[in-house]
Every structure is written in structure tokens, then in C-alpha cells.
XYZ file of C-alpha atoms in Angstrom:
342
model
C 0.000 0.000 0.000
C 1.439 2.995 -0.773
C 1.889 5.859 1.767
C -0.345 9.107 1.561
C 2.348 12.020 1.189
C 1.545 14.886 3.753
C 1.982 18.473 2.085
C 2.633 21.641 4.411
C -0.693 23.743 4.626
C -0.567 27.426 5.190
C -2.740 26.855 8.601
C 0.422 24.915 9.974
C 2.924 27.676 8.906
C 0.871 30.525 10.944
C 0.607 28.184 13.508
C 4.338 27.237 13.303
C 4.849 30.783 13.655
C 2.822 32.052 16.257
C 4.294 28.987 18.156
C 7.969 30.193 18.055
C 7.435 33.960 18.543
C 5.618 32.673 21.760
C 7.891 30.279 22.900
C 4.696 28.178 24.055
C 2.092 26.637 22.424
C -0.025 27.831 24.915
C 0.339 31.299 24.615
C 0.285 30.934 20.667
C -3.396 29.166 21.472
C -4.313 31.908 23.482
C -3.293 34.548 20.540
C -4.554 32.591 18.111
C -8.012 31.958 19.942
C -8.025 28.602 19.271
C -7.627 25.721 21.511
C -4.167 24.306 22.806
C -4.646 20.662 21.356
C -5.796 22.169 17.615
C -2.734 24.097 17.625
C -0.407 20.728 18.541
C -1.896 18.958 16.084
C -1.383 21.361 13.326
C 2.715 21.383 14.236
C 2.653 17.612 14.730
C 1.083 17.092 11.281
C 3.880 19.426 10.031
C 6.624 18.041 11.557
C 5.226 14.672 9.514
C 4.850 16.443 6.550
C 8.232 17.723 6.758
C 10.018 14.505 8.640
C 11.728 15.956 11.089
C 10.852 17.883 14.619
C 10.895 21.793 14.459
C 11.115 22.776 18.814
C 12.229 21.143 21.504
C 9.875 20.846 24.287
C 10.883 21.816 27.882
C 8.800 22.786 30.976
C 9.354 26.291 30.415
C 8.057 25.840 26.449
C 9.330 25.292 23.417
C 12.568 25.898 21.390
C 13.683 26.055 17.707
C 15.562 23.223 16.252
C 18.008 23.665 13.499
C 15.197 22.005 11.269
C 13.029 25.145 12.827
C 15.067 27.474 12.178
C 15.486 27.109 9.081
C 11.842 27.050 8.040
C 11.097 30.298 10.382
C 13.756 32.040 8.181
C 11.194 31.320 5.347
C 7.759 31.475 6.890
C 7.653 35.426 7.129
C 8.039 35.938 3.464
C 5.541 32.798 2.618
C 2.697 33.948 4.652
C 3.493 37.542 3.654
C 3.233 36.610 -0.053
C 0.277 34.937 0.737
C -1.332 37.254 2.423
C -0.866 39.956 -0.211
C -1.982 38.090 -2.827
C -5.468 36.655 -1.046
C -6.224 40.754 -0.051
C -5.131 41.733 -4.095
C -7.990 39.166 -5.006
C -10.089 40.657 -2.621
C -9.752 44.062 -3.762
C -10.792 43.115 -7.826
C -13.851 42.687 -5.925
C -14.202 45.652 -2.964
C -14.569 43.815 -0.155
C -12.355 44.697 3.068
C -11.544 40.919 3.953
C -9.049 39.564 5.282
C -6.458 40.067 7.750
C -4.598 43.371 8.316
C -1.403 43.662 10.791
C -1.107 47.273 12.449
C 1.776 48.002 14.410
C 3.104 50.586 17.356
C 4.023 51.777 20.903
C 2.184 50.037 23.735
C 0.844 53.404 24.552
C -0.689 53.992 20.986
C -2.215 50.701 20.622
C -3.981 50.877 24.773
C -5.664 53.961 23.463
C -6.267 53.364 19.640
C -7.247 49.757 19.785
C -10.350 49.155 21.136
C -12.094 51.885 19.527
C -10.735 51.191 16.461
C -11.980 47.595 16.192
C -14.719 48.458 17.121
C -15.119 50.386 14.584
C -14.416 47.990 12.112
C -16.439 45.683 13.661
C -19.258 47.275 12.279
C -18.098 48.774 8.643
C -15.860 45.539 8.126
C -17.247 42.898 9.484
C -15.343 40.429 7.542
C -12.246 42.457 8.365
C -9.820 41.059 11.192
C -7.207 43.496 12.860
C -4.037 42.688 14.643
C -1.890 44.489 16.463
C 1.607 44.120 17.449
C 3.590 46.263 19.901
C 6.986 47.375 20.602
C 9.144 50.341 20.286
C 9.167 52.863 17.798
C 12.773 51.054 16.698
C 11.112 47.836 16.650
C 7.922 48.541 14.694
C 10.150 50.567 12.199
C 11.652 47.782 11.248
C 8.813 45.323 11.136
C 7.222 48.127 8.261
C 10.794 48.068 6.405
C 10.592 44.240 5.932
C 6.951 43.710 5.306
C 5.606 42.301 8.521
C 3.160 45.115 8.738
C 0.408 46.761 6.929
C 0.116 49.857 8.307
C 2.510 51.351 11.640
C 2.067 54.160 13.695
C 5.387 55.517 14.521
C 6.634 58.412 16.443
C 8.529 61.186 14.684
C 9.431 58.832 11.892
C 11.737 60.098 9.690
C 10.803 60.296 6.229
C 12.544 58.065 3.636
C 11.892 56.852 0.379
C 10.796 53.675 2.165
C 7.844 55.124 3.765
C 5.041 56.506 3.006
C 4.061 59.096 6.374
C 1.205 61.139 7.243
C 1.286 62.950 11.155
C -2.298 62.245 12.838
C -1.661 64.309 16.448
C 0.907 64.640 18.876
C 1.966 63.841 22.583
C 3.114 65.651 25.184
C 6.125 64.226 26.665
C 6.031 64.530 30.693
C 8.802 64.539 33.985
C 7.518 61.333 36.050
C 8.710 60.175 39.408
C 7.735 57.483 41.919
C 4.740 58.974 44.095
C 6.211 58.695 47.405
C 9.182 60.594 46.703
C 10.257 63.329 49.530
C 9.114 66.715 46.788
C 5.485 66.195 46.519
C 4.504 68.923 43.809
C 3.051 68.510 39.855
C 4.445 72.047 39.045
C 6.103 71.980 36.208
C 9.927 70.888 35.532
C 12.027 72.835 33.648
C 14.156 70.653 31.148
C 17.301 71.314 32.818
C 15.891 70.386 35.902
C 14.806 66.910 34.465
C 18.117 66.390 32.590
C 19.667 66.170 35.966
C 17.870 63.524 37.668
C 19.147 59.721 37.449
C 16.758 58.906 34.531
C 15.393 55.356 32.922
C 15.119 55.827 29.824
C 15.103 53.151 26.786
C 18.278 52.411 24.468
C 19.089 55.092 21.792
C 17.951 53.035 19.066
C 13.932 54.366 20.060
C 12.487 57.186 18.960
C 11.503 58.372 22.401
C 15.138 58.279 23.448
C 16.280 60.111 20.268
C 13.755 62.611 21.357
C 14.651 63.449 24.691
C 18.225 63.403 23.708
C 18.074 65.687 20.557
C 15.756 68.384 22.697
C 18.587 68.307 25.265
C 21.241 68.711 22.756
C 19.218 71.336 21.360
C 19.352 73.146 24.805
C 22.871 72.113 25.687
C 22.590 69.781 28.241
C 23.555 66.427 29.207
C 20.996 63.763 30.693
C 22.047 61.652 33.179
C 20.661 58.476 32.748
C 20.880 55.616 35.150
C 19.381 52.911 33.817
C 18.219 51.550 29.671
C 15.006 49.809 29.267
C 13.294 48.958 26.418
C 9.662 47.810 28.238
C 7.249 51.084 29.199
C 5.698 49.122 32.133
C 9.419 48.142 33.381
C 10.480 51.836 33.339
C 7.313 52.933 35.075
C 8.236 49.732 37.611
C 11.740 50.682 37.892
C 10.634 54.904 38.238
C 8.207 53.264 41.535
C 10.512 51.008 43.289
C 13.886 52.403 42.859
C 12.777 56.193 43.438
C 13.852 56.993 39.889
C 12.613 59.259 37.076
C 11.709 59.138 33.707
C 10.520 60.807 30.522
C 7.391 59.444 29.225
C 4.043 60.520 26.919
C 1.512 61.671 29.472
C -0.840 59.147 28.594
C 1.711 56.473 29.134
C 1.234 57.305 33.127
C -2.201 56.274 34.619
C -3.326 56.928 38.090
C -2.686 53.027 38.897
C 0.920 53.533 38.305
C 1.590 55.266 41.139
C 3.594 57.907 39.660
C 3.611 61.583 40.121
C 3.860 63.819 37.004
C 5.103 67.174 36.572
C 5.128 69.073 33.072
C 7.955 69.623 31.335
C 8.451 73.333 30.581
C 11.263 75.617 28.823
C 10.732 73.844 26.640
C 7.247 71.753 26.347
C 8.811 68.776 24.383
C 5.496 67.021 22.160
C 6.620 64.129 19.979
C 4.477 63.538 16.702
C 2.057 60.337 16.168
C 2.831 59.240 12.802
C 1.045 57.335 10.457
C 2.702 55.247 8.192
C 2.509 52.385 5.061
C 5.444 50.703 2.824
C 6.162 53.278 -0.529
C 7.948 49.483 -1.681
C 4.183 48.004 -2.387
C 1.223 49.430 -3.652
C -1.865 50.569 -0.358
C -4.429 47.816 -1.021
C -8.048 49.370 -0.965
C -8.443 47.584 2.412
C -5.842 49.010 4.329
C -7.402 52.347 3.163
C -10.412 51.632 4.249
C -8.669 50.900 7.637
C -6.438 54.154 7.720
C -9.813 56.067 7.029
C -11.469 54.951 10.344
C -7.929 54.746 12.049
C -8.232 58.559 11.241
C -11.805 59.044 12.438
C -11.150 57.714 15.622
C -8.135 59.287 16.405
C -10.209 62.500 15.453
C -12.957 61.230 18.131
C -10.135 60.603 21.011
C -8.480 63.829 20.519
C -11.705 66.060 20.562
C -13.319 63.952 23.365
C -9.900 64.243 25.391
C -10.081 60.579 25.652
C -6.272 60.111 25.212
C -4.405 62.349 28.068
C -1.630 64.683 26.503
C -2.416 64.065 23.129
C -3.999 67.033 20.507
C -5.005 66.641 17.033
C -1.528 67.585 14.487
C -3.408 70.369 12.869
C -4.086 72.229 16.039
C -0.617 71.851 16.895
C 1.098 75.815 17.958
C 4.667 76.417 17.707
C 7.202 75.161 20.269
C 10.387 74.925 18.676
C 11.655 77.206 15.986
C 11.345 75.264 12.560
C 15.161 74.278 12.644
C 14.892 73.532 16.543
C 11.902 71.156 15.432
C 13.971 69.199 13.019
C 16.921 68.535 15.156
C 14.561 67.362 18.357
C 12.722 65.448 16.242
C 9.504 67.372 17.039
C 6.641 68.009 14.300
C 7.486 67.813 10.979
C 5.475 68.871 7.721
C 3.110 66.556 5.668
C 4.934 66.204 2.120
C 3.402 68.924 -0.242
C 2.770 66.399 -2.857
C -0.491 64.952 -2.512
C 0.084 61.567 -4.190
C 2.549 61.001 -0.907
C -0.461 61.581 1.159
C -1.773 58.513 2.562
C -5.705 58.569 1.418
């Protein structure tokens, strides 16, 4: 009798990857929304379709093989292609179906999230969202090699790689633990903040490179005591170890039990960017996303449902225009309208 010849099915590659970017086939379940033994299965029929194991399996969860590595190398591109060509398809026909992968700061997406899906919810039902966090470094770098749709990035620098349009900005706040000795929330002048032991993530994020060019651009030096690169383990480190920190004011909430002060002389504001690939054409979907992404940040800024933030045209001068550049502050929208994102 001959044997029936497993193939590999796109279902067991997303699996396969959700899998090793949790390190658990739990947590993969969990993300996925499906249940842990479906999710075995899947990898289990594709390590017998492929005749050879992909992790290692440990208490702690599961590991990449050499076998698993080199399939992970390739899975990114695969689903990507496939993905692409499934919402092309979909858009000879105008339906917004599909999946479609946004990407930003864990502040952005606590704030932007919910009301956006549900949002599309209701215009596109058939419509899935996902978001993935991280860094403005990080989710720069996820757009550049075409793991995202659509990222929202903070004073993003423009390249021919991107295609940017600003949607509001942040103010940037002083923040120390609440029980510290000088109990006030009058402002802090920037010099004053440069000079306290500050956490602060690596240099490689764009709220680093912010605080750091607008002290250049005053002259100072920041001390900084510790590099992070998780918001909540700043805001953990700020509260136990009676540090400071530099954060968007709607980064802080009242359960954090920080104290914030406003940063004066100058105000420092970082821009919220929006942003798409220029190396692949805007499907008509992930328009019809950007368009309600834009609506609702509209909503959250008017209603003063996100704390320190203000719609980018209402924005007033704080730096002079060269001042702006170097800090990394607001920049223009490009005057040619095709570079516009619709």
C-alpha cells in the first residue's frame, strides 16, 4: 500500500509561527483563539509532513531546532506573499476581507485599539485586525521588511521607504515614583529633568532620540541611570527604585503610582505618525482601515479621551522650525499629494 504524502498547509505555517514567537504553544493558542490541542496537532502534522521535529519541548516551552530554524527564516516571506496576494484578489472585488497587521508603541495601541476595532467591527465585518507592539525602533523595522500593513510611529523620519502622514501629537512629561520626599506637579524645567538619574530606553527608540536631541538642542547632558526597552518596566523601575523618567503623558495612569510634573522651557510634544510601505502598492483595504484609524483618532483627541495628546493640525509652535527638526519634534506633511496617505 502505498503511503499518503503529507503536504505543508498554510494553517500549519501561521501556527508554526505564532508557536515560536511565543515560545509556548499555549500562549500561541491563546493569541490565536483557538484551543491548545488544535494548535499541537497542526505542528505535529507538520513536523510529519516535513520529517523531522521543528522545537524542543521543555517545561518552560518550546525551542527552535536547526530544522526550525530554518523554516522560520522562510515562513515570514511565505505567509506575507500569501497574504498579499489573497487581499489583491479581494480588492478586484471591494470587499475589506481579510487580515490586516497594524503596528506601534504600547501606549498607541492601549488607546487606539479598542475603539478602532470596534469600529471595524461594524463597517468591516469580515475584516480582522491585529496588532503588534513594541518600540518605535522595533515597529520601524517590522514596516521596512513587510511584517506590517500599516505602523504608527513616532517622529518617523521620512525616507523613500515610507510613506508618512502625522495624525496628532503627545506631550512628553517629567515622572517620578509617588512617594518621593518633593510632593509637587508644578512643572519641571528641562534642565531640571536632565539632571535627575533617569530610565530611559536604548538610543535606538524614537523616544530616546527625542529626549536626547531636545537636550542637545538646549545644551545639556541627561544623566541616565538605567536603559530599558519595556514602558511598564520603566514605570516599575521609576516606583521602586525612586527613579525618574521621561514618558508621553498618557503612558502614566493613576494606577501607576507615579507623580507627574510638566515639562516646561521647553514643552517637548513628539508627533504620532502614520505610516505604510512606498515598496508596495496601499491595497483598498488598508485604506479603508487608515480612514477609520483617522476618524477615531479625530474622536479621542476632541473627546480628550487620550491624556496629553492634541489633534496635528491644532498643533502651535514650540520649537523654531530648525529647533523642530533637530529634536525630532513636528514635521510637515509632504506637499505632494500623491505622498499623502488617502
Amino acid at each position: 500500500m502505498t503511503a499518503r504524502v503529507r503536504q505543508v498547509e498554510i494553517k500549519q505555517l501561521r501556527y508554526f509561527k505564532r508557536v515560536a514567537d511565543a515560545g509556548s504553544v499555549s500562549r500561541a493558542a491563546a493569541a490565536l483563539s483557538v484551543a491548545q490541542p488544535a494548535v499541537s496537532r497542526q505542528i505535529a502534522n507538520l513536523e510529519e509532513a516535513l520529517g523531522t521535529p521543528l522545537f524542543f519541548r521543555n517545561g518552560r516551552g518550546v525551542k527552535l531546532t536547526e530544522a526550525g530554524k530554518q523554516l522560520y527564516a522562510h515562513t515570514s516571506e511565505i505567509l506575507e506573499a500569501v497574504r498579499h496576494a489573497e487581499q489583491n484578489v479581494r480588492d478586484t472585488v471591494g470587499v475589506a476581507k481579510g487580515t490586516l497587521l497594524i503596528g506601534s508603541t504600547p501606549t498607541v495601541i492601549r488607546y487606539l485599539a479598542p475603539p478602532l476595532l470596534r469600529r471595524v467591527a461594524k463597517t468591516h465585518p469580515e475584516l480582522d485586525l491585529e496588532f503588534t507592539e513594541g518600540f518605535s525602533g522595533y515597529v520601524n523595522e517590522w514596516l521596512s521588511n513587510g511584517l506590517l500593513d500599516v505602523a504608527i510611529l513616532h517622529d518617523a523620519t521620512r525616507t523613500q521607504h515610507f510613506l508618512t502622514e502625522p495624525l496628532l501629537r503627545e506631550e512628553l512629561v517629567f515622572a517620578v515614583a509617588d512617594g518621593t520626599a518633593e510632593r509637587t506637579t508644578a512643572p519641571i524645567t528641562l534642565t531640571d529633568a536632565a539632571n535627575h538619574g533617569l530610565v530611559l530606553p536604548r538610543r535606538s527608540h524614537g523616544l530616546r532620540l527625542m529626549v536626547e536631541r531636545a537636550a542637545a538642542q538646549a545644551r545639556l547632558t541627561l544623566v541616565v541611570r538605567s536603559e530599558v526597552d519595556s514602558i511598564e518596566a520603566i514605570k516599575s523601575m521609576v516606583r521602586e527604585d525612586h527613579a525618574a523618567t521621561i514618558l508621553p503623558r498618557g503612558a502614566v495612569t493613576p494606577e501607576d503610582g507615579l507623580m507627574v510634573r510638566p515639562i516646561s522651557e521647553p514643552m517637548l510634544w513628539r508627533t504620532l505618525i502614520l505610516a505604510t510601505s512606498s515598496q508596495r502598492p496601499v491595497s483598498q483595504t488598508t485604506r479603508a482601515v487608515i480612514q477609520e484609524l483617522k476618524a477615531v483618532v479625530r474622536e479621542l483627541a476632541d473627546e480628550e479621551l487620550w491624556p496629553g495628546a492634541e489633534r496635528y493640525s491644532e498643533r502651535g509652535p514650540v520649537f523654531t522650525p530648525k529647533t523642530a527638526v533637530a529634536a525630532g519634534a513636528d514635521r510637515t506633511p509632504p506637499a505632494d499629494p500623491s505622498q499623502r496617505l488617502a
